[in-house]
């Protein structure tokens, strides 16, 4: 399997309909091995829902047979192996008739989903790509620092930095009474030195890897003690913190906690993008909101950034000849050819935007985009078709 990168996305975005249906499947793989027995069952359930569509009147004999082969191949080849990708997601795009079969390992679990359409269903994939910040994760206690690099599909232990041996401040034994204060004071000094050194190493790793953001984990009190030791330039890069017990932590647990912090950070970023776009709209700048207006903007290749609310899907029409996208027209208003139905015109909009050099941001945060479903930042003005 391949790790998701632009070279994986391009063939999916550029895929041209062959007449046979493409089956797109997304399956989350749990973080902890204990939950893994569910993986094959998830595949079975999803594939069952696809098998039920085989009787649809929209499919002719060849399309049905092609889809049947895809279901079988995924059940035979992908499902039994997928459990290896703990804490990630597996996506498959298949069309037997067109000899097309792509498997992708996504950096984090995504919602289960099976979509049958003329083209690959790429929105969840684009959403993951778009959240591909490079993170550095550091877990600290008063004696150690574990530094991890975290990008796309990987969380790798970059460095385990041991501080100086530090006597447990509570280990006073027979000294208790007259030496406790000194021990405590010494412990503080050593902890401070350790934090300073750990912070310097984090700085070094972030420079070396080009990480844009930092996530800090540990016991809440150690995290609070450590943060002020980070160099000034790293302070604004702290995306968030999480609580973990360094004595018992597992890599899976760190991944999961870091993912949660990263997601919260992404939600804040989405809120900001939505707010900026709507401010632009309100001040008469280059922007659009709502499906009709954004469709027009996509058709004119005017979209620089497309914001899409959650996983909402809207059926629509596509002209495969000229690329025109719309909601109802059976014949293309541009080239006159008959259009084809699509299960989700927003997915078609997303691929068209990527294809014309724009960016797509899936917004999972609760924002005013909810009411409009889509909004866009434009390269040049496109008038609202409803006004
Ligand atoms: Zn057309």
XYZ file of N, CA and C in Angstrom, residues 61-310:
750
model
N -25.727 -4.913 -16.986
C -25.089 -6.186 -16.671
C -23.581 -6.049 -16.441
N -22.874 -5.368 -17.352
C -21.413 -5.250 -17.244
C -21.002 -4.483 -15.989
N -21.756 -3.411 -15.714
C -21.454 -2.602 -14.538
C -21.602 -3.444 -13.279
N -22.641 -4.244 -13.251
C -22.922 -5.101 -12.103
C -21.793 -6.110 -11.898
N -21.348 -6.710 -12.996
C -20.281 -7.715 -12.908
C -18.969 -7.075 -12.455
N -18.702 -5.869 -12.964
C -17.485 -5.142 -12.603
C -17.486 -4.868 -11.090
N -18.617 -4.388 -10.596
C -18.758 -4.062 -9.178
C -18.629 -5.326 -8.317
N -19.216 -6.415 -8.803
C -19.129 -7.688 -8.083
C -17.664 -8.127 -7.927
N -16.876 -7.963 -8.987
C -15.449 -8.331 -8.920
C -14.703 -7.453 -7.921
N -15.060 -6.162 -7.919
C -14.390 -5.242 -6.986
C -14.679 -5.622 -5.537
N -15.926 -5.957 -5.275
C -16.312 -6.351 -3.908
C -15.496 -7.572 -3.485
N -15.392 -8.524 -4.393
C -14.676 -9.763 -4.071
C -13.190 -9.495 -3.839
N -12.616 -8.667 -4.708
C -11.180 -8.408 -4.588
C -10.860 -7.701 -3.269
N -11.696 -6.745 -2.894
C -11.463 -6.020 -1.635
C -11.608 -6.967 -0.442
N -12.647 -7.820 -0.487
C -12.862 -8.779 0.606
C -11.693 -9.759 0.700
N -11.151 -10.179 -0.445
C -10.084 -11.188 -0.458
C -8.708 -10.612 -0.163
N -8.437 -9.413 -0.725
C -7.062 -8.911 -0.670
C -6.839 -7.806 0.364
N -7.820 -6.949 0.543
C -7.587 -5.779 1.401
C -8.010 -6.033 2.845
N -9.216 -6.564 3.018
C -9.765 -6.736 4.372
C -8.855 -7.548 5.299
N -8.299 -8.703 4.848
C -7.495 -9.500 5.788
C -6.188 -8.829 6.211
N -5.699 -7.876 5.411
C -4.404 -7.243 5.676
C -4.524 -5.928 6.446
N -5.711 -5.344 6.425
C -5.879 -3.958 6.881
C -5.568 -3.765 8.363
N -5.683 -4.838 9.163
C -5.448 -4.733 10.602
C -4.048 -4.279 10.955
N -3.135 -4.364 10.000
C -1.752 -3.936 10.259
C -1.642 -2.431 10.449
N -2.592 -1.685 9.892
C -2.449 -0.225 9.875
C -3.149 0.418 11.062
N -2.705 0.050 12.232
C -3.308 0.539 13.476
C -3.311 2.067 13.570
N -4.461 2.597 13.934
C -4.547 4.034 14.145
C -4.551 4.827 12.856
N -4.792 4.144 11.743
C -4.836 4.841 10.449
C -6.165 4.557 9.778
N -6.239 4.912 8.516
C -7.436 4.603 7.754
C -6.998 3.928 6.470
N -7.855 3.080 5.927
C -7.533 2.449 4.648
C -8.604 2.887 3.654
N -8.164 3.314 2.471
C -9.097 3.689 1.415
C -8.797 2.843 0.183
N -9.851 2.421 -0.502
C -9.694 1.646 -1.741
C -10.580 2.254 -2.811
N -10.045 2.375 -3.995
C -10.806 2.878 -5.136
C -10.678 1.833 -6.234
N -11.806 1.266 -6.677
C -11.716 0.139 -7.598
C -12.745 0.220 -8.705
N -12.297 -0.109 -9.920
C -13.213 -0.310 -11.038
C -12.610 -1.401 -11.912
N -13.130 -2.617 -11.743
C -12.604 -3.793 -12.430
C -12.595 -3.588 -13.943
N -13.711 -3.106 -14.451
C -13.879 -2.927 -15.901
C -12.829 -1.970 -16.486
N -12.460 -0.942 -15.704
C -11.474 0.030 -16.188
C -10.066 -0.362 -15.760
N -9.947 -1.538 -15.151
C -8.653 -2.019 -14.683
C -7.987 -1.021 -13.725
N -8.802 -0.518 -12.801
C -8.347 0.517 -11.883
C -8.466 0.000 -10.458
N -7.368 0.041 -9.716
C -7.400 -0.433 -8.324
C -6.329 0.305 -7.536
N -6.752 1.190 -6.634
C -5.803 1.963 -5.830
C -6.107 1.748 -4.351
N -5.072 1.434 -3.583
C -5.246 1.333 -2.133
C -4.385 2.406 -1.505
N -4.927 3.068 -0.510
C -4.181 4.146 0.141
C -4.290 3.997 1.657
N -3.160 4.160 2.330
C -3.200 4.192 3.795
C -3.267 5.657 4.212
N -4.289 6.011 4.958
C -4.458 7.399 5.391
C -3.811 7.581 6.758
N -3.341 8.787 7.041
C -2.604 9.005 8.290
C -3.421 8.825 9.559
N -4.719 8.911 9.462
C -5.524 8.726 10.681
C -6.849 8.059 10.311
N -7.544 7.515 11.303
C -8.815 6.856 10.995
C -9.816 7.853 10.410
N -10.621 7.412 9.461
C -11.679 8.250 8.894
C -13.003 7.507 9.080
N -14.097 8.195 8.844
C -15.399 7.560 9.004
C -15.578 6.426 7.983
N -16.246 5.320 8.333
C -16.507 4.248 7.348
C -17.414 4.793 6.266
N -17.171 4.378 5.054
C -18.013 4.857 3.978
C -17.788 4.037 2.718
N -18.874 3.754 2.001
C -18.760 3.106 0.698
C -19.575 3.927 -0.288
N -18.971 4.332 -1.397
C -19.675 5.133 -2.392
C -19.483 4.499 -3.760
N -20.580 4.351 -4.494
C -20.509 3.849 -5.871
C -20.889 5.003 -6.787
N -19.956 5.393 -7.654
C -20.230 6.518 -8.555
C -19.362 6.354 -9.795
N -19.492 7.277 -10.737
C -18.729 7.151 -11.980
C -17.243 7.477 -11.789
N -16.941 8.211 -10.706
C -15.552 8.599 -10.435
C -15.218 8.279 -8.972
N -13.935 8.242 -8.622
C -13.579 7.977 -7.224
C -14.128 9.058 -6.292
N -14.551 8.633 -5.108
C -15.058 9.582 -4.120
C -13.883 10.057 -3.272
N -13.455 11.298 -3.493
C -12.178 11.724 -2.922
C -12.247 12.701 -1.749
N -13.442 13.167 -1.406
C -13.495 14.203 -0.362
C -12.826 13.824 0.946
N -13.065 12.622 1.479
C -12.383 12.282 2.751
C -10.863 12.266 2.603
N -10.406 11.861 1.443
C -8.971 11.827 1.180
C -8.386 13.244 1.144
N -9.098 14.143 0.467
C -8.635 15.532 0.393
C -8.637 16.165 1.782
N -9.651 15.797 2.578
C -9.746 16.361 3.930
C -8.522 15.966 4.750
N -8.092 14.731 4.605
C -6.939 14.238 5.357
C -5.659 14.914 4.875
N -5.534 15.044 3.563
C -4.347 15.678 2.976
C -4.195 17.090 3.472
N -5.347 17.758 3.550
C -5.365 19.149 3.898
C -4.982 19.353 5.376
N -5.108 18.288 6.166
C -4.728 18.381 7.574
C -3.328 17.839 7.811
N -2.509 17.891 6.771
C -1.218 17.230 6.886
C -0.120 18.156 7.399
N -0.408 18.806 8.522
C 0.644 19.580 9.163
C 1.718 18.643 9.673
N 2.917 19.098 9.726
C 3.991 18.297 10.302
C 4.131 18.674 11.780
N 3.956 17.664 12.627
C 3.981 17.907 14.057
C 5.213 17.309 14.708
N 5.629 17.935 15.790
C 6.608 17.330 16.679
C 5.870 17.118 17.998
N 6.037 15.929 18.576
C 5.381 15.636 19.852
C 6.463 15.389 20.893
N 6.350 16.028 22.032
C 7.292 15.741 23.119
C 6.505 15.366 24.373
N 6.922 14.245 24.972
C 6.331 13.832 26.254
C 7.408 14.035 27.312
N 7.065 14.740 28.377
C 8.063 15.024 29.414
C 7.651 14.524 30.786
N 8.637 14.050 31.543
C 8.451 13.970 32.989
C 9.629 14.743 33.590
N 9.868 14.602 34.903
C 10.900 15.446 35.505
C 12.313 14.945 35.226
N 12.411 13.764 34.599
C 13.737 13.227 34.310
C 13.975 12.941 32.846
N 12.885 12.752 32.062
C 13.040 12.302 30.687
C 12.242 13.163 29.738
N 12.626 13.065 28.471
C 11.816 13.672 27.420
C 11.830 12.715 26.243
N 10.650 12.386 25.735
C 10.555 11.540 24.547
C 10.077 12.431 23.414
N 10.850 12.491 22.356
C 10.508 13.396 21.264
C 10.096 12.579 20.043
N 8.952 12.905 19.465
C 8.444 12.169 18.312
C 8.218 13.117 17.152
N 8.493 12.618 15.959
C 8.114 13.352 14.763
C 6.806 12.750 14.298
N 5.956 13.552 13.785
C 4.605 13.102 13.515
C 4.134 13.747 12.231
N 4.046 12.946 11.183
C 3.640 13.531 9.907
C 2.913 12.498 9.072
N 1.757 12.858 8.576
C 0.971 11.979 7.731
C 0.739 10.635 8.394
N 1.398 9.589 7.947
C 1.039 8.269 8.459
C 1.936 7.851 9.596
N 2.917 8.653 9.938
C 3.907 8.108 10.845
C 4.026 8.841 12.158
N 4.333 8.096 13.171
C 4.728 8.686 14.439
C 5.980 7.926 14.802
N 7.092 8.561 14.673
C 8.323 7.853 14.936
C 9.056 8.467 16.103
N 9.600 7.612 16.926
C 10.345 8.119 18.056
C 11.620 8.711 17.510
N 11.758 9.988 17.672
C 12.875 10.683 17.061
C 14.066 10.641 17.994
N 13.787 10.743 19.252
C 14.868 10.882 20.194
C 14.318 10.639 21.586
N 15.028 9.886 22.364
C 14.628 9.708 23.750
C 15.704 10.394 24.572
N 15.365 11.518 25.102
C 16.382 12.305 25.784
C 16.323 12.078 27.281
N 17.337 11.465 27.824
C 17.375 11.227 29.261
C 18.002 12.414 29.961
N 17.364 12.824 30.988
C 17.960 13.887 31.782
C 18.960 13.273 32.739
N 19.521 14.080 33.582
C 20.413 13.564 34.607
C 19.629 12.743 35.612
N 20.331 11.788 36.227
C 19.663 10.987 37.249
C 19.120 11.924 38.316
N 17.893 11.738 38.645
C 17.282 12.639 39.599
C 16.718 11.828 40.734
N 17.090 12.172 41.928
C 16.559 11.444 43.062
C 15.112 11.838 43.279
N 14.290 10.852 43.514
C 12.894 11.119 43.801
C 12.814 12.051 45.001
N 12.222 13.215 44.868
C 12.177 14.177 45.972
C 11.461 13.617 47.192
N 10.616 12.608 46.991
C 9.919 12.043 48.150
C 10.730 10.942 48.826
N 11.821 10.549 48.165
C 12.645 9.494 48.734
C 13.574 10.105 49.756
N 13.048 10.360 50.911
C 13.861 11.005 51.928
C 14.399 9.999 52.929
N 13.722 8.870 53.047
C 14.169 7.822 53.966
C 14.534 8.373 55.325
N 15.670 7.932 55.816
C 16.122 8.333 57.146
C 16.554 9.788 57.207
N 16.718 10.400 56.066
C 17.154 11.800 56.054
C 16.041 12.748 56.413
N 14.854 12.207 56.277
C 13.675 13.062 56.463
C 13.804 13.898 57.732
N 13.355 15.060 57.678
C 13.452 15.914 58.857
C 14.483 16.994 58.622
N 15.713 16.592 58.473
C 16.713 17.660 58.379
C 17.231 17.860 56.953
N 17.016 16.864 56.060
C 17.556 17.062 54.716
C 16.480 17.296 53.653
N 15.266 17.186 54.056
C 14.208 17.212 53.048
C 14.232 18.477 52.189
N 14.403 19.614 52.819
C 14.390 20.869 52.076
C 15.490 20.938 51.040
N 16.676 20.499 51.414
C 17.802 20.528 50.494
C 17.536 19.602 49.306
N 17.039 18.383 49.600
C 16.764 17.426 48.541
C 15.763 18.009 47.553
N 14.720 18.609 48.116
C 13.685 19.186 47.292
C 14.266 20.284 46.395
N 15.089 21.123 47.008
C 15.693 22.218 46.276
C 16.571 21.693 45.142
N 17.343 20.660 45.455
C 18.232 20.074 44.463
C 17.425 19.455 43.326
N 16.338 18.790 43.701
C 15.467 18.170 42.707
C 14.935 19.230 41.741
N 14.556 20.379 42.314
C 14.044 21.470 41.490
C 15.087 21.938 40.485
N 16.327 22.083 40.984
C 17.407 22.557 40.120
C 17.652 21.591 38.975
N 17.676 20.292 39.319
C 17.928 19.282 38.294
C 16.791 19.221 37.286
N 15.562 19.328 37.777
C 14.411 19.307 36.878
C 14.489 20.487 35.916
N 14.859 21.632 36.439
C 14.965 22.837 35.608
C 16.005 22.665 34.510
N 17.130 22.086 34.929
C 18.190 21.859 33.945
C 17.717 20.886 32.863
N 17.032 19.833 33.315
C 16.494 18.840 32.379
C 15.496 19.487 31.407
N 14.592 20.330 31.905
C 13.611 20.981 31.037
C 14.300 21.855 29.995
N 15.331 22.571 30.454
C 16.036 23.470 29.558
C 16.688 22.674 28.430
N 17.309 21.554 28.809
C 17.973 20.710 27.808
C 16.954 20.063 26.859
N 15.857 19.584 27.428
C 14.820 18.951 26.599
C 14.254 19.972 25.605
N 14.022 21.206 26.085
C 13.478 22.257 25.218
C 14.448 22.562 24.079
N 15.734 22.551 24.381
C 16.738 22.818 23.347
C 16.722 21.695 22.302
N 16.545 20.440 22.775
C 16.498 19.318 21.839
C 15.253 19.373 20.957
N 14.128 19.780 21.559
C 12.899 19.918 20.781
C 13.127 20.949 19.674
N 13.741 22.038 20.037
C 14.026 23.098 19.085
C 14.864 22.555 17.928
N 15.860 21.780 18.287
C 16.767 21.186 17.304
C 16.013 20.247 16.347
N 15.177 19.365 16.932
C 14.410 18.413 16.114
C 13.450 19.165 15.190
N 12.816 20.213 15.699
C 11.861 20.952 14.879
C 12.549 21.664 13.723
N 13.718 22.181 13.977
C 14.482 22.825 12.898
C 14.872 21.796 11.850
N 15.355 20.632 12.329
C 15.850 19.599 11.422
C 14.726 19.025 10.556
N 13.538 18.813 11.164
C 12.460 18.164 10.428
C 11.522 19.154 9.750
N 11.661 20.418 10.079
C 10.759 21.407 9.496
C 9.353 21.328 10.077
N 9.205 20.743 11.262
C 7.880 20.634 11.888
C 7.309 22.027 12.128
N 6.018 22.168 11.811
C 5.409 23.495 11.951
C 4.809 23.676 13.333
N 4.436 22.558 13.958
C 3.705 22.660 15.211
C 4.240 21.696 16.255
N 4.009 22.064 17.507
C 4.499 21.258 18.627
C 3.343 20.882 19.553
N 3.332 19.602 19.950
C 2.330 19.118 20.901
C 3.079 18.563 22.103
N 2.654 18.949 23.316
C 3.370 18.545 24.522
C 2.481 17.660 25.396
N 3.028 16.498 25.799
C 2.258 15.584 26.645
C 2.984 15.249 27.935
N 2.244 14.736 28.925
C 2.808 14.331 30.203
C 1.786 14.568 31.301
N 2.231 14.487 32.547
C 1.338 14.837 33.651
C 1.094 16.345 33.585
N -0.126 16.795 33.849
C -0.433 18.220 33.686
C 0.564 19.144 34.402
N 1.004 18.742 35.610
C 1.908 19.650 36.339
C 3.294 19.705 35.688
N 3.792 18.568 35.152
C 5.096 18.610 34.494
C 5.007 19.388 33.180
N 3.878 19.218 32.474
C 3.696 19.958 31.221
C 3.733 21.462 31.501
N 3.021 21.862 32.555
C 2.975 23.276 32.919
C 4.363 23.787 33.320
N 5.140 22.930 33.991
C 6.495 23.333 34.387
C 7.407 23.473 33.175
N 7.209 22.567 32.211
C 8.098 22.510 31.052
C 7.869 23.652 30.049
N 6.617 23.978 29.786
C 6.288 24.937 28.721
C 7.095 26.243 28.750
N 7.286 26.867 29.926
C 8.021 28.140 29.929
C 9.485 28.002 29.487
N 10.007 26.770 29.490
C 11.398 26.576 29.082
C 11.576 26.527 27.560
N 10.476 26.430 26.830
C 10.594 26.406 25.366
C 11.116 27.745 24.877
N 12.021 27.730 23.905
C 12.540 28.992 23.378
C 11.400 29.882 22.864
N 11.627 31.149 22.931
C 10.638 32.149 22.562
C 9.961 31.865 21.215
N 10.785 31.465 20.210
C 10.222 31.276 18.859
C 9.329 30.041 18.768
N 9.436 29.131 19.743
C 8.592 27.934 19.717
C 7.250 28.146 20.399
N 7.165 29.152 21.254
C 5.939 29.357 22.035
C 4.680 29.426 21.145
N 4.704 30.235 20.058
C 3.473 30.312 19.252
C 3.200 29.039 18.440
N 4.166 28.131 18.398
C 3.967 26.902 17.619
C 3.318 25.781 18.433
N 3.094 26.018 19.706
C 2.479 24.975 20.530
C 0.990 24.861 20.154
N 0.636 23.715 19.519
C -0.743 23.513 19.058
C -1.650 23.077 20.192
N -1.052 22.511 21.249
C -1.863 22.066 22.374
C -1.097 21.084 23.231
N -1.728 20.659 24.326
C -1.079 19.718 25.242
C -2.042 18.569 25.536
N -1.499 17.454 26.011
C -2.372 16.348 26.423
C -1.803 15.682 27.664
N -2.677 14.950 28.352
C -2.267 14.259 29.571
C -1.983 12.794 29.272
N -0.823 12.332 29.694
C -0.485 10.930 29.528
C 0.458 10.559 30.669
N 0.427 9.305 31.100
C 1.337 8.857 32.154
C 2.568 8.252 31.490
N 3.721 8.944 31.562
C 4.914 8.460 30.851
C 5.335 7.064 31.304
N 4.966 6.671 32.512
C 5.383 5.363 33.021
C 4.665 4.230 32.302
N 3.466 4.483 31.819
C 2.673 3.392 31.234
C 2.294 3.641 29.783
N 2.728 4.775 29.201
C 2.242 5.140 27.868
C 2.721 4.160 26.792
N 1.895 4.023 25.726
C 2.269 3.213 24.568
C 2.294 4.132 23.352
N 3.030 3.761 22.305
C 3.054 4.607 21.106
C 1.652 4.843 20.549
N 0.790 3.822 20.621
C -0.580 3.971 20.119
C -1.331 5.056 20.874
N -1.098 5.073 22.190
C -1.764 6.059 23.034
C -1.279 7.475 22.711
N 0.027 7.621 22.494
C 0.583 8.944 22.176
C 0.009 9.442 20.852
N -0.027 8.538 19.876
C -0.604 8.876 18.574
C -2.017 9.384 18.733
N -2.806 8.617 19.508
C -4.212 8.964 19.665
C -4.371 10.333 20.333
N -3.620 10.555 21.429
C -3.725 11.837 22.133
C -3.257 12.985 21.241
N -2.152 12.750 20.527
C -1.618 13.801 19.654
C -2.610 14.089 18.525
N -3.254 13.027 18.004
C -4.274 13.200 16.964
C -5.416 14.076 17.463
N -5.821 13.843 18.711
C -6.932 14.614 19.275
C -6.554 16.092 19.375
N -5.328 16.351 19.841
C -4.868 17.741 19.948
C -4.789 18.367 18.556
N -4.248 17.580 17.604
C -4.117 18.081 16.234
C -5.487 18.391 15.642
N -6.473 17.520 15.883
C -7.818 17.749 15.347
C -8.411 19.024 15.923
N -8.256 19.217 17.226
C -8.795 20.425 17.850
C -8.145 21.662 17.229
N -6.838 21.552 16.960
C -6.124 22.661 16.340
C -6.671 22.924 14.928
N -6.907 21.834 14.173
C -7.451 21.982 12.816
C -8.833 22.633 12.842
N -9.666 22.244 13.847
C -11.017 22.818 13.938
C -10.922 24.335 14.136
N -9.964 24.765 14.982
C -9.812 26.214 15.213
C -9.383 26.904 13.923
N -8.507 26.224 13.164
C -8.032 26.790 11.909
C -9.185 26.912 10.902
N -10.042 25.878 10.862
C -11.202 25.905 9.963
C -12.126 27.073 10.301
N -12.371 27.239 11.605
C -13.248 28.326 12.036
C -12.714 29.666 11.542
N -11.400 29.793 11.598
C -10.770 31.029 11.163
C -10.941 31.243 9.649
N -10.757 30.177 8.863
C -10.917 30.276 7.414
C -12.352 30.647 7.037
N -13.314 30.039 7.734
C -14.719 30.344 7.456
C -14.995 31.803 7.799
N -14.514 32.236 8.971
C -14.752 33.620 9.395
C -14.157 34.608 8.383
N -12.940 34.340 7.935
C -12.281 35.227 6.972
C -13.057 35.300 5.657
N -13.530 34.123 5.193
C -14.249 34.076 3.925
C -15.563 34.849 4.003
N -16.275 34.681 5.129
C -17.542 35.397 5.259
C -17.348 36.891 5.479
N -16.236 37.272 6.082
C -15.932 38.701 6.210
C -15.694 39.303 4.825
N -14.963 38.558 4.006
C -14.689 38.964 2.647
C -15.987 39.144 1.864
N -16.890 38.175 2.061
C -18.187 38.194 1.382
C -18.981 39.431 1.804
N -18.984 39.693 3.115
C -19.754 40.809 3.655
C -19.218 42.151 3.159
N -17.912 42.202 2.916
C -17.330 43.478 2.496
C -17.267 43.577 0.974
N -17.945 42.647 0.272
C -18.007 42.723 -1.193
C -16.731 42.279 -1.880
N -15.890 41.502 -1.173
C -14.653 41.002 -1.776
C -14.890 39.784 -2.657
N -13.790 39.192 -3.162
C -13.889 38.037 -4.050
C -14.242 36.788 -3.250
N -15.549 36.506 -3.159
C -15.990 35.338 -2.415
C -17.371 34.920 -2.903
N -17.760 33.690 -2.569
C -19.082 33.179 -2.929
C -19.565 32.281 -1.810
N -20.900 32.146 -1.693
C -21.447 31.244 -0.670
C -22.710 30.588 -1.201
N -22.939 29.361 -0.808
C -24.117 28.617 -1.265
C -23.780 27.800 -2.506
N -24.573 26.756 -2.717
C -24.272 25.790 -3.766
C -24.327 26.389 -5.180
N -25.401 27.111 -5.496
C -25.583 27.651 -6.860
C -24.434 28.579 -7.244
N -24.120 29.473 -6.307
C -23.108 30.491 -6.555
C -21.730 29.830 -6.690
N -21.456 28.894 -5.797
C -20.147 28.226 -5.837
C -20.007 27.339 -7.072
N -21.123 26.721 -7.504
C -21.068 25.922 -8.735
C -20.651 26.798 -9.912
N -21.261 27.980 -9.972
C -20.940 28.923 -11.041
C -19.457 29.295 -10.984
N -18.978 29.558 -9.767
C -17.570 29.940 -9.591
C -16.626 28.794 -9.981
N -17.005 27.553 -9.625
C -16.176 26.394 -9.989
C -16.159 26.249 -11.510
N -17.331 26.402 -12.146
C -17.403 26.274 -13.608
C -16.563 27.333 -14.319
N -16.378 28.464 -13.675
C -15.554 29.526 -14.269
C -14.090 29.454 -13.834
N -13.739 28.384 -13.105
C -12.365 28.182 -12.612
C -11.891 29.356 -11.757
N -12.820 29.908 -10.990
C -12.499 31.097 -10.199
C -12.133 30.766 -8.756
N -12.286 29.492 -8.372
C -12.146 29.171 -6.946
C -10.693 28.925 -6.524
N -10.288 29.696 -5.536
C -8.944 29.555 -4.973
C -8.997 28.624 -3.758
N -10.048 28.788 -2.956
C -10.233 27.946 -1.761
C -11.707 27.608 -1.646
N -12.011 26.303 -1.657
C -13.398 25.861 -1.490
C -13.569 25.322 -0.080
N -14.529 25.878 0.655
C -14.826 25.397 2.015
C -16.099 24.569 1.944
N -16.036 23.345 2.473
C -17.186 22.447 2.415
C -17.580 22.042 3.821
N -18.858 22.195 4.142
C -19.309 21.847 5.492
C -19.433 20.334 5.661
N -18.700 19.810 6.612
C -18.825 18.410 7.044
C -18.853 17.436 5.868
